XYZ file of C-alpha atoms in Angstrom:
369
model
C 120.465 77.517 72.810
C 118.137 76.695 75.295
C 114.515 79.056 75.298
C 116.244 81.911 77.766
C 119.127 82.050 75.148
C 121.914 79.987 76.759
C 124.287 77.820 75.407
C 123.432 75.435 78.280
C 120.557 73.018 79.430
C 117.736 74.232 81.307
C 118.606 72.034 84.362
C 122.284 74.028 84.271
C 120.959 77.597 84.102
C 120.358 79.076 87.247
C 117.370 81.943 86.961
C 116.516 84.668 89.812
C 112.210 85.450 89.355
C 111.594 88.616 91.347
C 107.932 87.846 92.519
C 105.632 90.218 93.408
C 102.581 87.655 95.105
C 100.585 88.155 91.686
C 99.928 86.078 88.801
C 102.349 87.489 86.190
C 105.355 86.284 88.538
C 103.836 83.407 89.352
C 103.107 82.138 86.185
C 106.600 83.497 85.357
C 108.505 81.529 87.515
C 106.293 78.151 86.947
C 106.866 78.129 83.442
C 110.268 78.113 84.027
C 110.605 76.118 87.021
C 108.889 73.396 84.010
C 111.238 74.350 81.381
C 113.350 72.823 83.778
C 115.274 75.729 84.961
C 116.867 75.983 88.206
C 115.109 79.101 89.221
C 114.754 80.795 92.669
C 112.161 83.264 93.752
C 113.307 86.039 94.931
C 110.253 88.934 97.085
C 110.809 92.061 98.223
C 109.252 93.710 101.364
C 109.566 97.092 100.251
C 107.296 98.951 103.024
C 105.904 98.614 106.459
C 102.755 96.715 105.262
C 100.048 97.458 107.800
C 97.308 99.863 106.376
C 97.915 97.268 103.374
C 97.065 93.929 104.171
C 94.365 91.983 102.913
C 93.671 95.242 100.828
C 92.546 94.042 97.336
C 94.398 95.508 94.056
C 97.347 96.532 95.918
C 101.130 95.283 95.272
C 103.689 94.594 97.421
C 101.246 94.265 100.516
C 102.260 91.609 103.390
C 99.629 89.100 102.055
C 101.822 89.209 98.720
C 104.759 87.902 100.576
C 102.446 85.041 101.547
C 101.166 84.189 98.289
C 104.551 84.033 96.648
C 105.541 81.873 99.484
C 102.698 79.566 98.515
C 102.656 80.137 94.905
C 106.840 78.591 95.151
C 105.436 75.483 97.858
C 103.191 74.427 94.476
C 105.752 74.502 92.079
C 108.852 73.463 94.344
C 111.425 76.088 94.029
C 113.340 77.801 96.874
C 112.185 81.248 97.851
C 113.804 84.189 99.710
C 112.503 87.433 101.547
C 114.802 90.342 101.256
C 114.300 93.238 103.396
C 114.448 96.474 101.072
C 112.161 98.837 103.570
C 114.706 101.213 104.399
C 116.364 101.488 100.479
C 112.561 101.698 99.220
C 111.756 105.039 101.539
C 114.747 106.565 100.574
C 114.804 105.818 96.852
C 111.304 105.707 95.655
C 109.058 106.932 98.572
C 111.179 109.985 99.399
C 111.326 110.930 95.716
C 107.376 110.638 94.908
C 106.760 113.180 98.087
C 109.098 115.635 96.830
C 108.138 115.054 93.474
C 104.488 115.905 94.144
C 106.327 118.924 96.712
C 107.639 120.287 93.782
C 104.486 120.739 91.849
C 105.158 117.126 89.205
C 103.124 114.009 89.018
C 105.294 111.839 89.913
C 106.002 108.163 88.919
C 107.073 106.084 91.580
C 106.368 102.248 89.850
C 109.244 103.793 87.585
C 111.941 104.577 90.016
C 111.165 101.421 92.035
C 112.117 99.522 88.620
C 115.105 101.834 87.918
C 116.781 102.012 91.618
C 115.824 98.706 93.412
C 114.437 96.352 91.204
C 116.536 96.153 88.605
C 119.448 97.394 89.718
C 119.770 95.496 93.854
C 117.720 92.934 93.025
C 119.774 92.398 89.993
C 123.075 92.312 91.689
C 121.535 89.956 94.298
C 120.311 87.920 91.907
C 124.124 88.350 90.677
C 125.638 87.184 94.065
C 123.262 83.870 93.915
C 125.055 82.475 90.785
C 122.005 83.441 88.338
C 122.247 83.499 84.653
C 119.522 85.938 84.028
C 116.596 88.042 86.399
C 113.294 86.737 85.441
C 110.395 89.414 85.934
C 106.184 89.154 84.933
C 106.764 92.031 83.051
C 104.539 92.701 79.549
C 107.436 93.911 77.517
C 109.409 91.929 75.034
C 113.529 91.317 74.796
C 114.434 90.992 70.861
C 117.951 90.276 69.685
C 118.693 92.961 67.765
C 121.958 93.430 65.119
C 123.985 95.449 67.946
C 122.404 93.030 70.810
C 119.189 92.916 72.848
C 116.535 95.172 72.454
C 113.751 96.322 74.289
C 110.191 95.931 72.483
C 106.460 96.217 73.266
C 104.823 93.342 74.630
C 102.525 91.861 71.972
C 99.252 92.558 74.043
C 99.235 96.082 73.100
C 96.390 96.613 76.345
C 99.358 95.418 78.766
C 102.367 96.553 77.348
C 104.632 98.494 80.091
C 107.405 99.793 78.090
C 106.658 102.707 79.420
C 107.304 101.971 82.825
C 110.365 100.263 81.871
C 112.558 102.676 79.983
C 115.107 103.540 82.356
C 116.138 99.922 82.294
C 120.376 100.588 80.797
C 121.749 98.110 78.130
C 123.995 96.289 80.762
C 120.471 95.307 82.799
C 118.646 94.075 79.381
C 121.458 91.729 78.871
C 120.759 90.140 82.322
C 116.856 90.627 82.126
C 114.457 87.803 80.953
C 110.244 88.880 80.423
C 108.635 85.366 79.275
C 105.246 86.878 79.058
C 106.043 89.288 76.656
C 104.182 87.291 73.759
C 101.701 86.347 76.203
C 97.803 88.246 76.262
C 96.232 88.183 80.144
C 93.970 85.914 79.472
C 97.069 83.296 78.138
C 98.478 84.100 81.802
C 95.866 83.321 83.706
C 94.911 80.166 81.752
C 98.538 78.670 82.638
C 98.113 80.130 86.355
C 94.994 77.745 86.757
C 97.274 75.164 84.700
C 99.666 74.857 87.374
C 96.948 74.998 90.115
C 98.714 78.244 91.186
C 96.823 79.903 94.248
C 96.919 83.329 93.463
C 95.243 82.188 89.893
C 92.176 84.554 89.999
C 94.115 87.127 92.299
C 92.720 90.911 90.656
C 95.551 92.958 88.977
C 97.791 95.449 91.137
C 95.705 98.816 91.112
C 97.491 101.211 93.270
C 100.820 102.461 93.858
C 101.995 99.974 96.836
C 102.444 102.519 99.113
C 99.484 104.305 98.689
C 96.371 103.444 100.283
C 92.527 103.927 97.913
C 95.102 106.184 96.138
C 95.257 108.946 98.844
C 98.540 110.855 97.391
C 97.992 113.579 100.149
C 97.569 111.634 103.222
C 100.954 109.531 102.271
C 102.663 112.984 101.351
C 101.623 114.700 104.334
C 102.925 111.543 106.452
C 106.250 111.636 104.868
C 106.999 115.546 104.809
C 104.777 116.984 107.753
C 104.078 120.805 107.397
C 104.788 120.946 104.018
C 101.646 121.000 102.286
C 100.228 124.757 102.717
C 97.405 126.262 101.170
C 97.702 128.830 98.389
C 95.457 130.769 95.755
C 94.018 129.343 92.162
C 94.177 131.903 90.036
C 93.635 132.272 86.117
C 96.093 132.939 83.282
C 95.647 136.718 84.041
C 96.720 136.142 87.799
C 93.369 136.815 89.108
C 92.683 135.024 92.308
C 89.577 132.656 91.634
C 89.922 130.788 95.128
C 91.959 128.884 97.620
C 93.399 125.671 97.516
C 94.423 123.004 100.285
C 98.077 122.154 98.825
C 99.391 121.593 95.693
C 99.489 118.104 95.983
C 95.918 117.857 95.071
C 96.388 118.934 91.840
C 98.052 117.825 88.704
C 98.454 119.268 85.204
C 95.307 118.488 82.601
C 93.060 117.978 86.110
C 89.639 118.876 85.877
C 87.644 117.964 88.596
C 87.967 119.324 92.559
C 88.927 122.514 91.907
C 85.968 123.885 93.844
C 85.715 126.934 92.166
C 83.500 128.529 89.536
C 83.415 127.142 86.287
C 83.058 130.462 84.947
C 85.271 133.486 83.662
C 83.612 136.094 82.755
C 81.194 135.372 79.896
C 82.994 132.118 79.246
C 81.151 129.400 80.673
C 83.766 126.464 79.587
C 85.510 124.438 82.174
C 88.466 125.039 83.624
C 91.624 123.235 83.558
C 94.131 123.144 85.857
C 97.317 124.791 83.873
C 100.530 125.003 85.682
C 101.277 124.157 89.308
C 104.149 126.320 90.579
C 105.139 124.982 93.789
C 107.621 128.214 94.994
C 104.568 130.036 94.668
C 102.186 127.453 96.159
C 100.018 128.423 92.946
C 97.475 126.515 90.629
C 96.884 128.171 87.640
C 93.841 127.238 85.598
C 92.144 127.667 82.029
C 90.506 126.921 79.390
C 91.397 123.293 77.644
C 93.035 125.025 74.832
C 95.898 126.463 77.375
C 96.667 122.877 77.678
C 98.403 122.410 73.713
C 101.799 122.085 73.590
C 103.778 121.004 70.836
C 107.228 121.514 72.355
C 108.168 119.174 75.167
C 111.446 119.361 77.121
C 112.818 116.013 78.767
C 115.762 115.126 81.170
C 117.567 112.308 82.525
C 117.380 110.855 79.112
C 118.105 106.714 78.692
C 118.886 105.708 75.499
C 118.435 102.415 74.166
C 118.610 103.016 70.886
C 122.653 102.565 69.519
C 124.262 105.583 68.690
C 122.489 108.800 70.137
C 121.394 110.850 67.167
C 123.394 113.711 65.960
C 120.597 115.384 64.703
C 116.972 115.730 65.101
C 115.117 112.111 64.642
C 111.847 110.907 64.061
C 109.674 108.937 66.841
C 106.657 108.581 68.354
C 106.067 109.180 71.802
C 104.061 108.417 74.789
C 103.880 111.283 77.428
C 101.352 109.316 79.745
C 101.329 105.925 80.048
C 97.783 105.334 78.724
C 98.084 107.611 76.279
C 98.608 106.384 72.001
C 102.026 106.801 71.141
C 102.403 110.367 69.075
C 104.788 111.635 65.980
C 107.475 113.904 67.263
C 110.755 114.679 66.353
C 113.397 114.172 69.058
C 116.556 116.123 69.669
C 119.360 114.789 72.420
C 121.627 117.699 73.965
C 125.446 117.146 75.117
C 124.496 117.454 78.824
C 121.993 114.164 78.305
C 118.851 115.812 78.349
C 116.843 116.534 75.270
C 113.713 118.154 73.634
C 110.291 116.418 72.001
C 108.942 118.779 68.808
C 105.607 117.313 68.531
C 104.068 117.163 64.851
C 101.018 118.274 66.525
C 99.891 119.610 69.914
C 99.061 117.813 72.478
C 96.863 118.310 75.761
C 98.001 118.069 79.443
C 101.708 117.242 79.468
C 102.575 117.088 83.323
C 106.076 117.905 84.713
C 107.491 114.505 86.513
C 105.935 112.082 83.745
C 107.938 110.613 80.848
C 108.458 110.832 77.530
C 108.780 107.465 76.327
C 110.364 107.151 72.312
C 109.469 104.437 70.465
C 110.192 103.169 66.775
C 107.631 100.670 65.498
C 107.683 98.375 68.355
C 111.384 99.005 69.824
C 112.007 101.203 72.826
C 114.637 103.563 71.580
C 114.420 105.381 75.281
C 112.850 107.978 77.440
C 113.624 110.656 80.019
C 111.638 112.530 82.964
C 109.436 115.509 81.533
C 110.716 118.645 82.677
């Protein structure tokens, strides 16, 4: 078995890198190319770059095209440019605007993995005779008894499981993540081993799409008209002030509310609550109005062999910063399910995830509803 888990030499397995411009992929797709794997880069342009370039902590920008042009010049390895603009605004970009339209914080690095990444790029990688789709993922693929499985990365500060649970069982047999056991720092040592040029390139920051993280402007851009100004009111339904559009707000939000601080003789802060977009309400309160213990979830994935019968025991992370927490997990007939936290929990936001883990595995995760 050669390192990728072939029954082949290196030189005979053929291995698609999707590469982003940064230095995960390119240290991803050197190590390989020196493993002596025939392996072909494979970039994305995914939107119309211009308010992007030469912007610093972005992804997907048109200077990243460029650097993973160079980055596959250094290390000798053929590299291709697929066009995905058009696919991208209608899968992911289209989504996160009505997602934020519909009062949820959306997720859009998630549905970019889930409906182009891993699922065209994957079947392109397909058509080019690869063995296996190569990505600079932190996230680990363990055989398992029943096959592979997916698994935190070791570096528990770069682990993205989370943004990675949609991936089905038919794409983990096809996915490869060779930093998985890797820290950052590991990473970047081998990037300035391999005299890559995007070695002490700064970590994506922003959603690609996204410019200094301005959800409104892009929102407004993509569905003009729709973002209209409403009332913030309390949990009594008193009217407390005016707001500029939903979209500025998000469930657990504290800050820009620009209203009081005060209700009645309670001088705590407020909170923003619920955000019902029919309504075009924010409701706010006191932290407290925040604990929930019950969670529901939909468009569940499971990775996890047979889909419990019964209630099962998990942890699970509801942001993707946030410590894993105990819960109890439930999966209905109609594929969604239900999270009974063993205790509650503050600002659980409508259009995150609920990510379920055991130990290290990823047993799955669906959309909070």
């Amino acid at each position: 078995m050669n390192s990728l888990g072939f029954d082949k030499s290196p030189k005979d397995t053929r291995v698609v890198v999707a590469m982003s411009g940064g230095v995960d992929s390119s240290v991803t797709a050197a190590l390989l190319a020196e493993q002596g794997y025939d392996v072909v880069g494979i970039t994305l342009q995914l939107y119309d770059h211009g308010a992007a370039v030469g912007r610093k902590g972005a992804c997907c920008a048109g200077q990243d095209i460029y650097d993973a042009h160079r980055v596959t010049e250094v290390i000798g390895i053929p590299h291709y440019v697929l066009d995905y603009e058009s696919k991208f605004s209608q899968s992911v970009m289209d989504d996160f605007a009505d997602s934020y339209l519909r009062g949820e914080t959306p997720i859009p690095c998630v549905r970019c993995n889930q409906r182009v990444k891993f699922r065209d790029m994957l079947a392109t990688a397909r058509d080019l005779g690869a063995e296996a789709l190569a990505t600079g993922h932190y996230v680990r693929r363990v055989m398992g008894e029943a096959g592979p499985e997916l698994h935190r990365a070791t570096d528990s500060g770069k682990d993205q499981s989370y943004f990675l649970f949609t991936t089905t069982k038919e794409q983990l047999d096809f996915l490869r993540f060779p930093l998985g056991d890797m820290s950052k720092t590991e990473t970047r040592a081998l990037a300035e081993r391999f005299n890559l040029p995007v070695a002490a390139k700064p970590d994506s920051q922003d959603i690609c799409f996204v410019p200094n993280g301005d959800y409104a402007s892009v929102v407004s851009k993509l569905r003009p008209g729709a973002i209209d100004a409403g009332d913030i009111v309390n949990m009594q339904g008193n009217v407390l002030g005016r707001h500029e559009g939903i979209i500025h707000f998000t469930v657990g939000q504290r800050r820009g509310l620009n209203i009081s601080a005060r209700d009645g003789e309670n001088n705590e802060p407020f909170y923003v609550i619920k955000v019902d977009a029919a309504k075009k309400q924010v409701t706010v309160g006191p932290k407290e109005a925040l604990a929930q213990n019950k969670v529901a979830l939909r468009e569940i994935n499971w990775l996890g062999g047979d889909v419990p019968k019964s209630g099962i025991d998990v942890t699970v992370k509801l942001r993707s910063a946030q410590p894993p927490l105990p819960a109890q997990f439930h999966m209905n007939d109609s594929g969604s399910g239900s999270l009974t936290l063993f205790e509650p929990t503050l600002g659980v936001a409508p259009g995150q995830a609920g990510v379920m883990y055991q130990g290290e595995r990823v047993l799955g995760g669906g959309w909070i509803g």
